[in-house]
XYZ file of C-alpha atoms in Angstrom:
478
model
C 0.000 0.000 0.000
C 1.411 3.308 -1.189
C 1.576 5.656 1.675
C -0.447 8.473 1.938
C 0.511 12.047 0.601
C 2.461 13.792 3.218
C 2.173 17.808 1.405
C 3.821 19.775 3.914
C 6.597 17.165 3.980
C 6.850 17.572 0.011
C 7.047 20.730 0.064
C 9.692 21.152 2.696
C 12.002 18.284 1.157
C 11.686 19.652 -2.555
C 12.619 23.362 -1.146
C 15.694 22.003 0.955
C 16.947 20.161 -1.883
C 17.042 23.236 -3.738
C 19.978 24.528 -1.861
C 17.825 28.044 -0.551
C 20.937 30.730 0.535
C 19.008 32.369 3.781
C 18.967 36.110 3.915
C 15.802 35.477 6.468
C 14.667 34.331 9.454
C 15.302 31.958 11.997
C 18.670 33.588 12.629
C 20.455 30.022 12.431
C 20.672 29.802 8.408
C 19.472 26.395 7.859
C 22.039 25.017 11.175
C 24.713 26.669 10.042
C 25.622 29.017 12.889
C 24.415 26.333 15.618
C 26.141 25.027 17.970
C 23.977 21.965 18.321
C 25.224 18.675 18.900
C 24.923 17.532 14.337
C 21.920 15.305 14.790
C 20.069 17.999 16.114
C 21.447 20.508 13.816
C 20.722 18.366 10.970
C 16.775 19.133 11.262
C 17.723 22.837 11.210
C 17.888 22.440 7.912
C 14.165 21.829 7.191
C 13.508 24.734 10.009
C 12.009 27.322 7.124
C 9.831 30.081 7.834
C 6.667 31.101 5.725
C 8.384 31.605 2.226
C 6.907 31.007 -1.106
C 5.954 27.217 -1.403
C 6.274 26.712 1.827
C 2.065 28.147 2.506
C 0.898 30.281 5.845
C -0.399 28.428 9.268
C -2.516 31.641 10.028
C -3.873 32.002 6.310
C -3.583 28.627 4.793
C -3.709 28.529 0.900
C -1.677 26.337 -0.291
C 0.392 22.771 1.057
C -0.458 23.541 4.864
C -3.863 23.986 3.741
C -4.297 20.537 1.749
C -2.585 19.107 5.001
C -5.233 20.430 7.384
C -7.818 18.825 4.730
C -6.495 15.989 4.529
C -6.461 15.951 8.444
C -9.979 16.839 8.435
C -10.967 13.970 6.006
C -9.298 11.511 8.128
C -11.104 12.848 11.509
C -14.846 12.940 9.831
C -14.784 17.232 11.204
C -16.038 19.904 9.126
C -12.541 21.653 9.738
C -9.374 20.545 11.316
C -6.372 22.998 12.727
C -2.707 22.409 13.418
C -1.327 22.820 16.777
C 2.108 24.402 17.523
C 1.191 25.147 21.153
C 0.966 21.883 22.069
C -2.987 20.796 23.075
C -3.049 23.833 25.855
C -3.270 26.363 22.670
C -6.663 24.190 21.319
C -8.007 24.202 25.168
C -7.580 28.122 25.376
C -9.486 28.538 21.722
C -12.310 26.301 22.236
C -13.468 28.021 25.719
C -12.807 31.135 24.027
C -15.041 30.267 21.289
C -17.624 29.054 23.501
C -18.097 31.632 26.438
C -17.668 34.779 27.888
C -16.811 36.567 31.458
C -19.237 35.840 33.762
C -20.995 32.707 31.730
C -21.649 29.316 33.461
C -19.204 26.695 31.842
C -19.705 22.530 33.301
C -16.197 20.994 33.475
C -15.629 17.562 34.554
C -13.060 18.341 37.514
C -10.603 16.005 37.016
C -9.703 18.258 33.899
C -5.964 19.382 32.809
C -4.744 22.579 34.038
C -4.881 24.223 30.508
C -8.817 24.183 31.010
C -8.770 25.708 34.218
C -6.495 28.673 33.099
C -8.800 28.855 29.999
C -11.800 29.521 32.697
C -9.659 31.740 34.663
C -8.754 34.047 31.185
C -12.076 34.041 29.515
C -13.443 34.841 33.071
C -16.415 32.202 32.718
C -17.113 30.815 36.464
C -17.564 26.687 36.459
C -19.774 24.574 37.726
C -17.682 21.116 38.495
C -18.618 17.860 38.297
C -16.943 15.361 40.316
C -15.930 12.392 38.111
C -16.773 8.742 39.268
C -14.094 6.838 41.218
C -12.151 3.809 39.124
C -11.967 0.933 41.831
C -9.372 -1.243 39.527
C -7.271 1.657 38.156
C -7.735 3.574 41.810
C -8.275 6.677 39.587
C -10.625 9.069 38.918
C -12.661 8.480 35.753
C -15.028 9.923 33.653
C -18.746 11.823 34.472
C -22.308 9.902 33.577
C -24.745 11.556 31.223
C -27.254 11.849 34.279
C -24.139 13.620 36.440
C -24.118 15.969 33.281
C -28.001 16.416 33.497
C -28.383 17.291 36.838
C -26.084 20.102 36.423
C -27.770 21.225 33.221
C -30.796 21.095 35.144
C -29.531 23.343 37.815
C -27.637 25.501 35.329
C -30.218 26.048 32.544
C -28.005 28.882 31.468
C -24.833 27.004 30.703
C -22.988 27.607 27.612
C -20.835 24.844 27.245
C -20.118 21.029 28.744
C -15.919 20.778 29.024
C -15.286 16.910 29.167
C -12.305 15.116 29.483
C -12.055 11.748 27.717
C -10.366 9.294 27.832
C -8.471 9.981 31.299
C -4.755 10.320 31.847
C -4.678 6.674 32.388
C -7.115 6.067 29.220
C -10.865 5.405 30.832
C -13.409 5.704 28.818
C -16.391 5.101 30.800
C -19.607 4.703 29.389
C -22.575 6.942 28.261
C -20.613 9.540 26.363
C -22.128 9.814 23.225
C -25.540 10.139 25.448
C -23.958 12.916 27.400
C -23.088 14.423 24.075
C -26.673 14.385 22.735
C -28.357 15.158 26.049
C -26.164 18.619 26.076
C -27.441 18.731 22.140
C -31.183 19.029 23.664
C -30.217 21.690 25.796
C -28.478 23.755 22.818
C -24.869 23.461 25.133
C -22.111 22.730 23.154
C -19.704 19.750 24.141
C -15.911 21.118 23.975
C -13.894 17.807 24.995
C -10.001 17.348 25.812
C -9.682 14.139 23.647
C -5.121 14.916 24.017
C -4.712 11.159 24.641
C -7.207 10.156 22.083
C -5.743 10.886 18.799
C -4.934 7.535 17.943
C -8.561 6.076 18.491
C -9.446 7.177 14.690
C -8.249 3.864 13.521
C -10.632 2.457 14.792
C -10.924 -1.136 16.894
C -9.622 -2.376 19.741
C -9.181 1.062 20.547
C -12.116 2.923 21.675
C -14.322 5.578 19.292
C -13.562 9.155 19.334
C -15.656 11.992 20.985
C -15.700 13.471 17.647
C -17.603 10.424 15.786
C -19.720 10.241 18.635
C -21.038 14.042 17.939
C -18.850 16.379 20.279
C -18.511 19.790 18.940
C -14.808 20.739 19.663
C -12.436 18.057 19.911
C -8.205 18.644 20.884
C -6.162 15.860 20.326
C -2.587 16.079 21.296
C -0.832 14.135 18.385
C 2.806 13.921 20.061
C 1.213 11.735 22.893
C 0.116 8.457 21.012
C 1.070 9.581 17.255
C 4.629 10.087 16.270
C 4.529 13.304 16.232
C 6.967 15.766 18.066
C 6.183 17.650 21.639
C 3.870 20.286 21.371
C 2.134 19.155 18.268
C -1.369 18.408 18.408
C -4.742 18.956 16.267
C -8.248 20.455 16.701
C -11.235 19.579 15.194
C -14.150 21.204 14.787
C -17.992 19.760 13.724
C -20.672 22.257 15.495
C -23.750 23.685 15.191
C -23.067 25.653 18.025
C -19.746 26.674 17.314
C -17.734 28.427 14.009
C -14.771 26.851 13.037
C -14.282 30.328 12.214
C -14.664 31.599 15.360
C -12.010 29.002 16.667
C -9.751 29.578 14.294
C -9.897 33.403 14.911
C -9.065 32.402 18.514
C -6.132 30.427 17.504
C -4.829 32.909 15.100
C -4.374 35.654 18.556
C -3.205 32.539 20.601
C -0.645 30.534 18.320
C 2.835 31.987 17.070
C 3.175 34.098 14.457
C 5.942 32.197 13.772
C 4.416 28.427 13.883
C 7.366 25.922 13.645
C 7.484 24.103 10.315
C 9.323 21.098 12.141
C 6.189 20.514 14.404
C 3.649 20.985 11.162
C 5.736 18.467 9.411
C 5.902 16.043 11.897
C 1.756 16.766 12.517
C 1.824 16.068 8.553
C 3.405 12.744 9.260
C 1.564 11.851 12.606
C -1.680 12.016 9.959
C -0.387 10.066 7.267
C 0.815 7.328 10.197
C -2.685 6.919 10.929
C -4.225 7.119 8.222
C -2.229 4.384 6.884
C -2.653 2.216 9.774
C -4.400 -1.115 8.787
C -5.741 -4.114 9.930
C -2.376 -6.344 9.625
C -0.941 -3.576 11.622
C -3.500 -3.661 14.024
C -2.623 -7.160 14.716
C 0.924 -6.854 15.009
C 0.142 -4.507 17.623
C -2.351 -6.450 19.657
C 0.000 -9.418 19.291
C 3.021 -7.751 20.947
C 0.694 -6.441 23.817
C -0.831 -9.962 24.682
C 2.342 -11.167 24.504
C 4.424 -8.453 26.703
C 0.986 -8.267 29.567
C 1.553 -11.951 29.403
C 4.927 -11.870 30.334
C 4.942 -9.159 33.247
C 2.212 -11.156 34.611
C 5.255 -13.924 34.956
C 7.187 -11.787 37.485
C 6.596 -12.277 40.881
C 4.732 -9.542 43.225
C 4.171 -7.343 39.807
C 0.361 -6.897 38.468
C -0.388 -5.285 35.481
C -4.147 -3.643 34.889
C -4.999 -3.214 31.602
C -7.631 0.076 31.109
C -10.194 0.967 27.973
C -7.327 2.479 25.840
C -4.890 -0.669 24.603
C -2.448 1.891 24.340
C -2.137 2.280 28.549
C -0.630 -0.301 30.857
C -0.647 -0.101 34.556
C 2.200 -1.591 37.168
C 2.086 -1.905 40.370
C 3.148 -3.823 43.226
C 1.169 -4.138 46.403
C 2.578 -2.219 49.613
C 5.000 -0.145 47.892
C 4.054 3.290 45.603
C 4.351 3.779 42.301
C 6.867 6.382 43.466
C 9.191 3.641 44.779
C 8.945 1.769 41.746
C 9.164 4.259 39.282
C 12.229 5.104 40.980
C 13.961 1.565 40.300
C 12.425 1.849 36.855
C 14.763 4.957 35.927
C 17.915 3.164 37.257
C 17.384 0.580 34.794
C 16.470 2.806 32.118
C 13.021 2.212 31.507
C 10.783 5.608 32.284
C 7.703 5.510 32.590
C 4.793 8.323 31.481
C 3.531 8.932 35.587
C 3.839 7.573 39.320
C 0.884 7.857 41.673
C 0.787 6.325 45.045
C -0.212 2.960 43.392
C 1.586 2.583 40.095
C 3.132 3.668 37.671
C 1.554 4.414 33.877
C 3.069 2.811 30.393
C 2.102 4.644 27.407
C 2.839 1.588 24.917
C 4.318 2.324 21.462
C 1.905 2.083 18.562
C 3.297 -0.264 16.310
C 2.845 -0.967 12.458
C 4.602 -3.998 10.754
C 8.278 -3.463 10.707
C 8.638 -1.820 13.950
C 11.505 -2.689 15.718
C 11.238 -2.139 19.497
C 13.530 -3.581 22.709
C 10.724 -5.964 24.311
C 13.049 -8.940 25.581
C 15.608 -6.221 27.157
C 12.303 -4.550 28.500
C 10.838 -7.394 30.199
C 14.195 -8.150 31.465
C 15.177 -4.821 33.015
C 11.750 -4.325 34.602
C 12.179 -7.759 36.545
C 15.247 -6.358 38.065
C 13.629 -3.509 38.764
C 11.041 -5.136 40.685
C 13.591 -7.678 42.398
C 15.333 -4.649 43.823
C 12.571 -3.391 45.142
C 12.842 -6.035 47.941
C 15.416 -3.904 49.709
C 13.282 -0.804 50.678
C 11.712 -1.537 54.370
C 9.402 1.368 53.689
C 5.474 -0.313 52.888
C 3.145 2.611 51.950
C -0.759 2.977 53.783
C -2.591 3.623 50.194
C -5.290 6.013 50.110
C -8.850 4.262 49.745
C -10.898 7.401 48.782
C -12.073 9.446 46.364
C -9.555 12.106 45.507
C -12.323 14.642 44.652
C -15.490 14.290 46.707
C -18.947 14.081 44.879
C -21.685 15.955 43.371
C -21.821 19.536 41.945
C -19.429 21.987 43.461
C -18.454 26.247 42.385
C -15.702 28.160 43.204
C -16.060 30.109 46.505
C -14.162 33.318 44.954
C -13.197 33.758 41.267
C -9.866 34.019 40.267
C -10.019 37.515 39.579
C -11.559 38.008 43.160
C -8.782 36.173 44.943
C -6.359 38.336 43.182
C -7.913 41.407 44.934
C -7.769 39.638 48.603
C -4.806 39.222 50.950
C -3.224 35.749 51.359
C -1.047 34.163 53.689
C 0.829 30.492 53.675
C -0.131 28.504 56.120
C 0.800 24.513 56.794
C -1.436 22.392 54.853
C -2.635 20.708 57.517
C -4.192 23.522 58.893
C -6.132 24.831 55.658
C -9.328 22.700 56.182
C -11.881 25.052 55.478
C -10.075 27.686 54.049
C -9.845 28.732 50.468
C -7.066 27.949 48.397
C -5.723 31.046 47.200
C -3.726 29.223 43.858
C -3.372 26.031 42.361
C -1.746 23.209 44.047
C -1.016 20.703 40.910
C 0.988 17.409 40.844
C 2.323 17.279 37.773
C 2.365 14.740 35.941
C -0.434 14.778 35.390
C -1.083 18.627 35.205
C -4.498 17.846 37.170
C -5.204 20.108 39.677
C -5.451 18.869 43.556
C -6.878 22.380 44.166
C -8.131 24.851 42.203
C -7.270 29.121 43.199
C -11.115 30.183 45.005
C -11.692 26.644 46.288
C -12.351 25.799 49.536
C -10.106 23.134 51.071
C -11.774 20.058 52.123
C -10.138 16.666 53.680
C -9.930 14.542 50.894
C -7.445 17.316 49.975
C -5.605 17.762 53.095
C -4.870 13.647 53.081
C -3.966 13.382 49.427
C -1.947 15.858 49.426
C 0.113 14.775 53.380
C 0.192 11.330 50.865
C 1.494 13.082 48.004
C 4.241 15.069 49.635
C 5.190 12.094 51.969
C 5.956 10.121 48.926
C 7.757 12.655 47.141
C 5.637 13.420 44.398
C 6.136 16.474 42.156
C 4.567 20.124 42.231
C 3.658 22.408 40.053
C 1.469 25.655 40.788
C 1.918 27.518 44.452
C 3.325 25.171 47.075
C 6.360 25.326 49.514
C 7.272 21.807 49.513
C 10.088 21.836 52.439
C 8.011 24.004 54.484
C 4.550 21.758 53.751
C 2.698 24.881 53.234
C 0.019 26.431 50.906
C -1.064 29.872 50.433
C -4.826 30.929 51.132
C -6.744 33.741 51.357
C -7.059 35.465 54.703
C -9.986 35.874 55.186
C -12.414 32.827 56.324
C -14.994 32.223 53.505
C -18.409 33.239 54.845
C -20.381 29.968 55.531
């Protein structure tokens, strides 16, 4: 089977081999004034900038435009962007597009940071809904359709439904598509945070994608499950509710206005690798993962959960954290995508035929890993509840609000009751623990003692030697 056309990767190719003498920007000159180590300096040479041939990201005409197309085609949308801000730049347009200050927005809670700071710029003020809890995973999940409908019903005003699907650790749940056309009855748009979904367009074993099943806004973050390179991702858009041209008005103030042609190419190629994924390669792939599940299962002490998304493995080890064995992981070279307090998260490769990848020194160096583990004395108390309560829950302050109010830092043990005055976010996986305006309740006082106890990793405000958060001063009126 010929492989699909690959137009921006053409283009590129057939302008580099014409030998261009730069008198423009970047300032390198095609690598030539880098002091990068040669194999990065050798992609300098493809690193163009919007010359003739070579089209416009923010006023596609010509190659970048039959690349989005062809993107488009492949998804089923009625028009498909390129990402070069990674999927945060698609979770700031779609909110955009969809609300304004001062507008009721739904958002599942367990949703990435980028949607939260999209909330906090548009000014919109959320409504969250608590996901359900994942007994085998020990994660949170997804929402149900009737979670979705009882906040529509006590939100009649609401102007958009912000989903995230699958998870982090690739739940799907069930009921989406009737969450979908439940918000449809309402008129609410469905804006959905698909980033570890872009490989489900190829349909079975893997799961279907929001956007087949009728959401209006989807973001996909190619360079997580494609081969495509960091930051690169795609949005698609298939509304009734919502312009394309709105979003891509959005994107056109929010993305550089100097897009990288490296990370369009390699969202060129990321397209074409899934496009031209077939059923023989499907089977390679299941193959290899029955085979390499089989195999961990051999090792003593280790258990491996498999989740909706094929892609997604889980280890773990009973009485010791995923910290602790993510830890022995990295000394034999094999790093994994997150550690919780349970386990650790595999993001598999997604192979075609012909792809060559280490799985007998893989197997082998996770067995030692888990053999050393026998030396730590330290067993871990896991923590059996929900991370993020339950039911429908608002912000006790907006952001903007909080920014107007004194704060102080306090020891997080002490903050029950008080409202967080910014984010406290373990990262990976970039979902916040607390939210700036919320109030702090226990489930967040004991996951994060657990979290800092095992030496997980911060981002947002938090002064991890000191175990201390920052809140407002004042008490929150009850």
């Amino acid at each position: 089977m010929k492989d699909p056309n690959r137009p921006l990767i053409e283009a590129l190719t057939k302008f580099k081999e014409a030998n261009p003498i730069s008198f423009h920007v970047p300032g390198h000159k095609g690598g030539i004034l880098s002091g990068l180590p040669t194999e990065l300096r050798m992609a300098l040479q493809y690193d163009f900038t919007e010359l003739e041939g070579l089209d416009d990201l923010h006023e596609p005409s010509g190659v970048i435009e039959e690349a989005q197309q062809k993107l488009s085609l492949l998804y089923g949308s009625d028009q498909s962007f390129f990402l070069v801000n990674g999927s945060t730049v698609g979770n700031l347009a779609m909110v955009y597009a969809a609300c304004r200050a001062g507008e009721t927005v739904i958002v599942q809670r367990n949703a990435h940071k980028s949607i939260f700071h999209a909330i906090e710029l548009t000014g919109a003020r959320p409504v969250f809904v608590s996901p359900v809890w994942d007994v085998t995973t020990k994660t949170a999940g997804g929402v149900t359709a009737a979670q979705v409908g009882e906040a529509l019903k006590a939100y009649p005003g609401a102007k958009a439904v912000i989903l995230t699907y699958p998870t982090y650790y690739g739940l799907t749940g069930t009921g989406l598509e009737e969450t979908i056309n439940l918000c449809h009855t309402y008129g609410v748009p469905v804006l959905v945070d698909e980033a570890h979904g872009a490989h489900f367009v190829v349909g079975e074993p893997f799961p279907r994608s929001a956007l087949e099943m009728g959401a209006d806004v989807v973001v996909h973050s190619a360079h997580k499950t494609l081969p495509a390179m960091t930051m690169a991702s795609f949005l698609h858009v298939r509304s009734d509710f919502i312009a394309a041209e709105k979003v891509a008005r959005y994107l056109g103030m929010l993305q550089s206005s100097s897009p990288s042609y490296l990370l369009m190419a390699s969202l060129d190629d990321a397209r074409a690798y899934a496009e031209s994924y077939n059923e023989e390669d499907k089977k390679v792939f299941v193959e290899w993962r029955v085979s390499f599940i089989k195999r961990l299962k051999l090792i003593p002490r280790l258990r491996a959960f498999e989740t909706d998304d094929p892609l997604k493995l889980i280890l773990r080890i009973e009485g010791y954290s995923g910290f602790d064995l993510q830890k022995k992981l990295e000394a034999e070279g094999i790093y994994s995508e997150i550690a919780d307090p349970y386990q650790v998260l595999f993001v598999l490769p997604l192979l075609k035929v012909g792809s060559i990848y280490p799985f007998d020194e893989v197997y082998e160096k996770i067995k030692t890993a888990v053999t050393c583990l026998d030396g730590l004395d330290k067993i871990i108390s896991t923590i059996e509840a929900p991370l993020l309560g339950e039911g429908l829950s608002r912000l006790a302050y907006t952001s903007e609000e909080v920014a107007n109010m004194e704060v102080e830092w306090i020891p997080y043990v002490d903050s029950l009751g008080r409202v967080a005055a910014a984010s406290v976010i373990p990262y990976p996986p970039g979902i916040p623990l607390l939210i700036a305006g919320e109030i702090v309740k226990d489930e967040h006082v004991q996951t994060l003692g657990k979290l800092l106890q095992m030496g997980a990793k911060f981002q947002g405000e938090i002064r991890i030697n000191e175990k201390q958060i920052v809140v407002v001063k004042n008490r929150v009126e009850e």
